[in-house]
């Protein structure tokens, strides 16, 4: 049984471990769709009630198909702002109508009449007013229920919450990146904004299964193969070596990473990604135990908490 947490001031209760659908696939083929669909069905069987995707992930359509009749039992968030960004033919999002069109397209791909949470994917958007105006119109039209921001930057979140109606912030937070403790979390707490924690495993680095000489072919991580991103990757792998002391016969490092995120009461939910169903069993296993004071001290040594 996955516990639910209040989701800001929306009135929703969301499973604290939910599913991120920005799956790290190498090719958008039928086999990957089957894996994805099986993962979504396993998440539903486990009682997960929140699914996060984006119009730039290619999984909106897969998610709509996989949810089928269960759509009405769960909450779905999707994002707008990066459609076709990788093709060189991205939209400018210079007028609200661009966002309105993208919303209609997402509704079609998701096979739904309403998007529960519509998130601005640009960080920052060139023109916040374009998105706020579009979100306001989409709410009036009943096409979205709430809107959110996708950012780790407090000034961007404040701009998106200018009128006090930004429902959620999707942000990075994990054992290697604790900046939100100092800025975004206190702001969200004071303003009733839900927090959705993406990348709780730092895209797999916190599984402890990746190596310093590894290279990547999937669409999300192939940029780690060279340059500054390669150096950052290798630094993190060294930090993870120290965190491996958190592994015990009863707990994997993945589970410790999820426990770390959920131990923070400012977190509304986390959305680890998974390319196959059995990953979810590992994630849910995190709910069986929790971090001790000694574990927390080890994490603080490797990745110091930020001052409030
Ligand atoms: N708003 C944004 O801009 C934004 C950006 C990034 C992500 N997101 C959202 O956040 C969600 C989660 O982010 P994420 O998936 O990038 O990162 P994540 O949840 O930190 O990590 C997921 C990755 O960990 C890997 N993993 C898990 N257990 C493992 C194990 N035992 N051994 C090896 N690898 C393991 C998974 O591998 P497999 O792939 O093999 O299952 C997957 O690639 C996304 O799905 C998306 O919904 C949003």
Coordinates of C-alpha atoms and ligand atoms in Angstrom, one line a residue:
X1 CA 0.0 0.0 0.0
X2 CA 1.5 3.3 -1.0
X3 CA 0.7 6.2 1.3
X4 CA -0.9 9.3 -0.2
X5 CA 0.1 12.9 0.6
X6 CA -1.8 16.1 0.2
X7 CA -0.9 17.8 -3.0
X8 CA -0.6 21.5 -2.2
X9 CA -4.0 23.2 -2.1
X10 CA -5.5 21.2 -4.9
X11 CA -7.5 19.0 -2.5
X12 CA -5.9 15.9 -4.2
X13 CA -4.1 13.1 -2.3
X14 CA -1.3 11.7 -4.4
X15 CA 0.6 8.5 -3.9
X16 CA 4.0 9.5 -2.5
X17 CA 5.7 7.2 -5.0
X18 CA 4.2 7.9 -8.4
X19 CA 5.3 7.2 -12.0
X20 CA 7.6 9.4 -14.1
X21 CA 7.0 8.6 -17.8
X22 CA 10.0 10.3 -19.3
X23 CA 11.3 6.8 -20.0
X24 CA 15.0 6.4 -21.0
X25 CA 14.4 4.4 -24.2
X26 CA 16.8 4.1 -27.1
X27 CA 14.2 3.7 -29.7
X28 CA 10.4 4.4 -29.8
X29 CA 9.5 0.9 -31.0
X30 CA 6.8 -1.6 -30.3
X31 CA 8.8 -3.6 -27.8
X32 CA 9.6 -0.4 -25.8
X33 CA 5.9 0.4 -25.9
X34 CA 5.0 -3.0 -24.5
X35 CA 7.6 -2.5 -21.6
X36 CA 6.1 0.9 -20.9
X37 CA 2.5 -0.4 -21.0
X38 CA 3.4 -3.3 -18.6
X39 CA 5.1 -0.7 -16.3
X40 CA 2.0 1.5 -16.2
X41 CA -0.3 -1.5 -15.5
X42 CA 2.0 -2.6 -12.7
X43 CA 1.9 0.9 -11.3
X44 CA -1.9 0.8 -11.4
X45 CA -2.0 -2.6 -9.7
X46 CA 0.2 -1.1 -6.9
X47 CA -2.2 1.7 -6.4
X48 CA -0.2 4.5 -7.9
X49 CA -2.6 7.4 -8.8
X50 CA -0.3 10.0 -10.5
X51 CA 1.5 9.8 -13.8
X52 CA 3.7 12.4 -15.2
X53 CA 4.6 12.9 -18.9
X54 CA 5.3 15.7 -21.4
X55 CA 4.5 16.5 -25.0
X56 CA 8.3 16.1 -25.7
X57 CA 8.6 12.6 -24.3
X58 CA 6.7 10.6 -27.0
X59 CA 5.0 8.7 -24.1
X60 CA 1.8 10.8 -24.0
X61 CA 0.2 8.5 -26.6
X62 CA 1.5 5.3 -24.9
X63 CA 0.2 6.5 -21.5
X64 CA -3.2 7.3 -22.9
X65 CA -3.4 3.8 -24.4
X66 CA -2.0 2.0 -21.4
X67 CA -4.3 3.8 -18.9
X68 CA -7.5 3.1 -21.0
X69 CA -10.5 3.0 -18.7
X70 CA -8.4 3.6 -15.6
X71 CA -7.8 7.2 -16.8
X72 CA -10.7 8.4 -14.6
X73 CA -9.2 6.8 -11.5
X74 CA -5.9 8.6 -11.7
X75 CA -4.3 12.0 -12.1
X76 CA -2.2 12.9 -15.1
X77 CA 0.3 15.7 -15.6
X78 CA 1.9 16.7 -18.8
X79 CA 4.2 19.5 -19.9
X80 CA 4.2 22.1 -22.6
X81 CA 7.1 24.1 -24.0
X82 CA 9.6 21.6 -25.6
X83 CA 7.6 20.0 -28.3
X84 CA 9.8 19.2 -31.3
X85 CA 12.7 21.0 -29.6
X86 CA 15.2 18.3 -30.7
X87 CA 14.2 18.6 -34.4
X88 CA 15.2 22.3 -35.0
X89 CA 11.5 23.2 -35.6
X90 CA 10.5 24.1 -32.1
X91 CA 7.6 26.5 -31.6
X92 CA 8.4 30.0 -30.3
X93 CA 5.6 30.0 -27.7
X94 CA 5.4 33.7 -28.5
X95 CA 1.6 33.8 -28.2
X96 CA -0.9 32.0 -25.9
X97 CA -2.4 30.3 -29.0
X98 CA 0.8 28.2 -29.3
X99 CA 0.2 26.8 -25.9
X100 CA -3.6 26.3 -26.6
X101 CA -2.7 24.3 -29.7
X102 CA -0.2 22.1 -27.8
X103 CA -2.8 21.5 -25.2
X104 CA -5.4 20.2 -27.7
X105 CA -2.7 18.0 -29.2
X106 CA -1.8 16.6 -25.8
X107 CA -5.5 15.9 -25.0
X108 CA -5.7 14.0 -28.2
X109 CA -2.6 11.9 -27.6
X110 CA -3.6 11.2 -24.0
X111 CA -7.1 10.4 -25.1
X112 CA -8.6 12.5 -22.3
X113 CA -10.9 15.5 -22.0
X114 CA -9.0 17.2 -19.3
X115 CA -5.3 17.4 -18.1
X116 CA -5.2 17.4 -14.3
X117 CA -1.9 19.3 -14.1
X118 CA -0.4 21.2 -17.1
X119 CA 3.2 22.2 -16.5
X120 CA 5.3 24.8 -18.2
X121 CA 8.4 22.8 -19.3
X122 CA 10.5 25.8 -20.2
X123 CA 12.9 26.9 -17.5
X124 CA 12.5 29.8 -17.8
X125 CA 9.9 30.5 -20.4
X126 CA 10.8 33.5 -22.7
X127 CA 7.5 35.2 -21.8
X128 CA 5.8 34.1 -18.6
X129 CA 2.7 36.1 -19.6
X130 CA 2.1 33.9 -22.6
X131 CA 1.9 30.8 -20.4
X132 CA -0.1 32.4 -17.6
X133 CA -2.6 33.8 -20.1
X134 CA -2.9 30.4 -21.9
X135 CA -3.3 28.5 -18.6
X136 CA -6.0 30.9 -17.5
X137 CA -7.9 30.4 -20.7
X138 CA -7.5 26.6 -20.6
X139 CA -8.8 26.5 -17.1
X140 CA -11.9 28.5 -18.2
X141 CA -12.4 26.1 -21.1
X142 CA -12.2 23.1 -18.7
X143 CA -9.2 21.6 -20.6
X144 CA -6.9 21.7 -17.6
X145 CA -7.6 21.7 -13.9
X146 CA -4.4 23.2 -12.5
X147 CA -1.0 24.4 -13.8
X148 CA 2.5 24.1 -12.6
X149 CA 6.1 25.0 -13.1
X150 CA 9.1 22.8 -13.9
X151 CA 12.1 24.5 -12.3
X152 CA 14.7 24.5 -9.6
X153 CA 15.0 28.3 -9.8
X154 CA 13.1 30.2 -7.2
X155 CA 12.7 33.3 -9.3
X156 CA 11.1 31.3 -12.1
X157 CA 8.7 29.7 -9.7
X158 CA 7.8 33.1 -8.2
X159 CA 7.1 34.5 -11.7
X160 CA 4.9 31.5 -12.5
X161 CA 3.1 32.0 -9.1
X162 CA 2.6 35.8 -9.7
X163 CA -1.1 35.5 -9.2
X164 CA -0.9 32.9 -6.4
X165 CA -2.4 30.1 -8.5
X166 CA 0.6 27.9 -9.5
X167 CA -0.5 24.5 -8.0
X168 CA 2.8 22.6 -8.2
X169 CA 6.5 22.8 -8.8
X170 CA 8.3 19.9 -10.4
X171 CA 12.0 19.9 -9.4
X172 CA 15.2 17.9 -8.9
X173 CA 15.9 16.8 -5.4
X174 CA 18.0 13.8 -4.4
X175 CA 20.9 12.7 -2.2
X176 CA 23.4 14.5 -4.5
X177 CA 21.4 17.7 -5.0
X178 CA 19.9 19.3 -1.9
X179 CA 19.6 22.9 -3.0
X180 CA 15.8 22.9 -2.7
X181 CA 16.1 22.6 1.1
X182 CA 17.3 26.2 1.1
X183 CA 15.0 28.0 -1.3
X184 CA 12.2 26.2 -3.2
X185 CA 10.9 24.1 -0.4
X186 CA 10.3 26.9 2.1
X187 CA 8.6 29.0 -0.6
X188 CA 6.3 26.1 -1.6
X189 CA 5.5 25.4 2.0
X190 CA 4.5 29.1 2.6
X191 CA 2.5 29.3 -0.6
X192 CA 0.7 25.9 -0.6
X193 CA 2.5 24.7 -3.8
X194 CA 2.8 20.9 -4.2
X195 CA 6.3 19.6 -4.9
X196 CA 6.9 16.8 -7.4
X197 CA 10.3 15.4 -7.1
X198 CA 11.8 14.3 -10.5
X199 CA 15.1 12.4 -10.8
X200 CA 15.1 11.0 -7.2
X201 CA 17.8 8.6 -8.5
X202 CA 19.7 11.2 -10.5
X203 CA 18.7 9.4 -13.7
X204 CA 20.1 6.1 -12.4
X205 CA 23.3 7.3 -10.9
X206 CA 22.0 6.7 -7.4
X207 CA 21.3 3.0 -8.3
X208 CA 25.0 2.5 -7.6
X209 CA 25.0 0.3 -10.7
X210 CA 26.6 2.7 -13.1
X211 CA 30.3 2.9 -13.6
X212 CA 32.8 5.7 -14.2
X213 CA 33.8 4.4 -17.7
X214 CA 30.2 3.7 -18.8
X215 CA 28.8 5.4 -21.9
X216 CA 25.1 5.9 -22.7
X217 CA 23.0 5.5 -25.8
X218 CA 19.5 6.5 -24.5
X219 CA 18.0 9.8 -25.6
X220 CA 18.2 11.3 -22.0
X221 CA 21.7 10.3 -20.9
X222 CA 23.8 10.3 -24.1
X223 CA 24.9 13.9 -23.4
X224 CA 26.8 12.5 -20.3
X225 CA 29.4 11.0 -22.7
X226 CA 31.5 14.0 -23.1
X227 CA 32.7 17.5 -21.9
X228 CA 31.5 19.1 -18.7
X229 CA 28.6 16.7 -18.3
X230 CA 31.1 13.8 -18.4
X231 CA 33.1 15.4 -15.6
X232 CA 30.0 16.0 -13.5
X233 CA 28.9 12.4 -14.1
X234 CA 32.3 11.0 -12.9
X235 CA 32.3 13.3 -9.8
X236 CA 28.9 12.0 -8.9
X237 CA 29.9 8.3 -9.4
X238 CA 32.7 9.0 -6.8
X239 CA 30.2 10.4 -4.3
X240 CA 27.9 7.4 -4.9
X241 CA 30.8 5.1 -3.9
X242 CA 30.6 6.6 -0.4
X243 CA 26.8 6.4 -0.3
X244 CA 27.0 2.6 -0.9
X245 CA 27.5 2.2 2.8
X246 CA 23.7 2.8 3.0
X247 CA 23.1 -0.6 1.3
X248 CA 22.2 -3.4 3.6
X249 CA 20.8 -6.9 3.0
X250 CA 17.3 -5.4 3.6
X251 CA 17.8 -2.2 1.5
X252 CA 19.2 -1.4 -1.9
X253 CA 20.8 2.0 -2.6
X254 CA 17.8 2.8 -4.8
X255 CA 15.6 2.4 -1.8
X256 CA 17.8 4.5 0.4
X257 CA 17.7 7.2 -2.3
X258 CA 13.9 7.1 -2.3
X259 CA 13.7 7.1 1.5
X260 CA 15.9 10.2 1.5
X261 CA 13.4 12.1 -0.7
X262 CA 10.3 10.9 1.2
X263 CA 11.8 11.7 4.6
X264 CA 11.4 15.4 3.8
X265 CA 7.9 16.5 4.7
X266 CA 8.1 19.3 2.1
X267 CA 7.9 16.6 -0.6
X268 CA 4.4 15.9 -2.0
X269 CA 5.5 13.0 -4.1
X270 CA 8.3 11.6 -6.1
X271 CA 8.1 10.3 -9.7
X272 CA 11.0 7.9 -10.4
X273 CA 11.2 6.7 -14.0
X274 CA 11.3 3.1 -15.0
X275 CA 11.7 1.2 -18.3
X276 CA 10.4 -2.1 -16.9
X277 CA 7.8 -3.2 -14.3
X278 CA 10.2 -4.9 -11.8
X279 CA 11.9 -1.5 -11.2
X280 CA 8.7 -0.5 -9.4
X281 CA 9.0 -3.4 -6.9
X282 CA 12.4 -2.1 -5.9
X283 CA 11.1 1.5 -5.5
X284 CA 8.1 0.4 -3.4
X285 CA 10.4 -1.7 -1.2
X286 CA 11.7 1.7 0.1
X287 CA 8.5 2.0 2.1
X288 CA 9.4 -1.0 4.3
X289 CA 12.2 0.7 6.3
X290 CA 13.5 4.3 6.8
X291 CA 16.8 6.1 7.2
X292 CA 18.4 6.1 10.7
X293 CA 20.1 9.1 12.2
X294 CA 23.4 7.4 11.3
X295 CA 22.3 7.0 7.7
X296 CA 21.3 10.7 7.6
X297 CA 24.7 11.7 9.0
X298 CA 26.4 9.7 6.3
X299 CA 24.4 11.5 3.6
X300 CA 25.1 14.9 5.2
X301 CA 28.8 14.1 5.0
X302 CA 28.7 13.3 1.3
X303 CA 26.2 16.0 0.4
X304 CA 25.9 18.7 3.0
X305 CA 22.4 20.1 3.7
X306 CA 21.9 23.7 2.7
X307 CA 21.2 26.3 5.4
X308 CA 17.6 27.5 5.6
Ligands
LIG1 N1 10.4 18.5 -15.9 C1 11.5 18.0 -16.5 O1 12.2 18.8 -17.2 C2 11.9 16.6 -16.2 C3 13.2 16.2 -16.5 C4 13.6 14.9 -16.2 C5 12.7 14.1 -15.7 N2 11.4 14.4 -15.5 C6 10.4 13.5 -14.9 O2 11.0 12.8 -13.8 C7 10.9 11.4 -14.0 C8 12.0 10.7 -13.3 O3 13.3 11.2 -13.9 P1 14.3 10.2 -14.6 O4 13.6 8.9 -15.0 O5 15.1 10.9 -15.6 O6 15.3 9.8 -13.4 P2 15.3 8.9 -12.1 O7 13.9 8.6 -11.7 O8 16.2 9.6 -11.1 O9 16.0 7.6 -12.5 C9 15.4 6.6 -13.3 C10 16.4 5.8 -13.9 O10 17.0 5.0 -12.9 C11 17.3 3.7 -13.5 N3 17.4 2.7 -12.5 C12 16.5 2.4 -11.5 N4 16.9 1.3 -10.8 C13 18.1 0.9 -11.3 C14 18.9 -0.1 -11.1 N5 18.7 -1.0 -10.0 N6 20.0 -0.3 -11.8 C15 20.3 0.6 -12.9 N7 19.5 1.6 -13.2 C16 18.4 1.8 -12.4 C17 16.2 3.5 -14.4 O11 16.6 2.5 -15.4 P3 15.7 1.9 -16.5 O12 15.5 3.0 -17.5 O13 16.6 0.8 -17.0 O14 14.4 1.4 -15.8 C18 15.9 4.9 -15.0 O15 16.8 5.0 -16.1 C19 10.8 11.3 -15.5 O16 10.3 10.0 -15.9 C20 9.9 12.4 -15.9 O17 8.6 12.1 -15.7 C21 11.0 15.7 -15.7

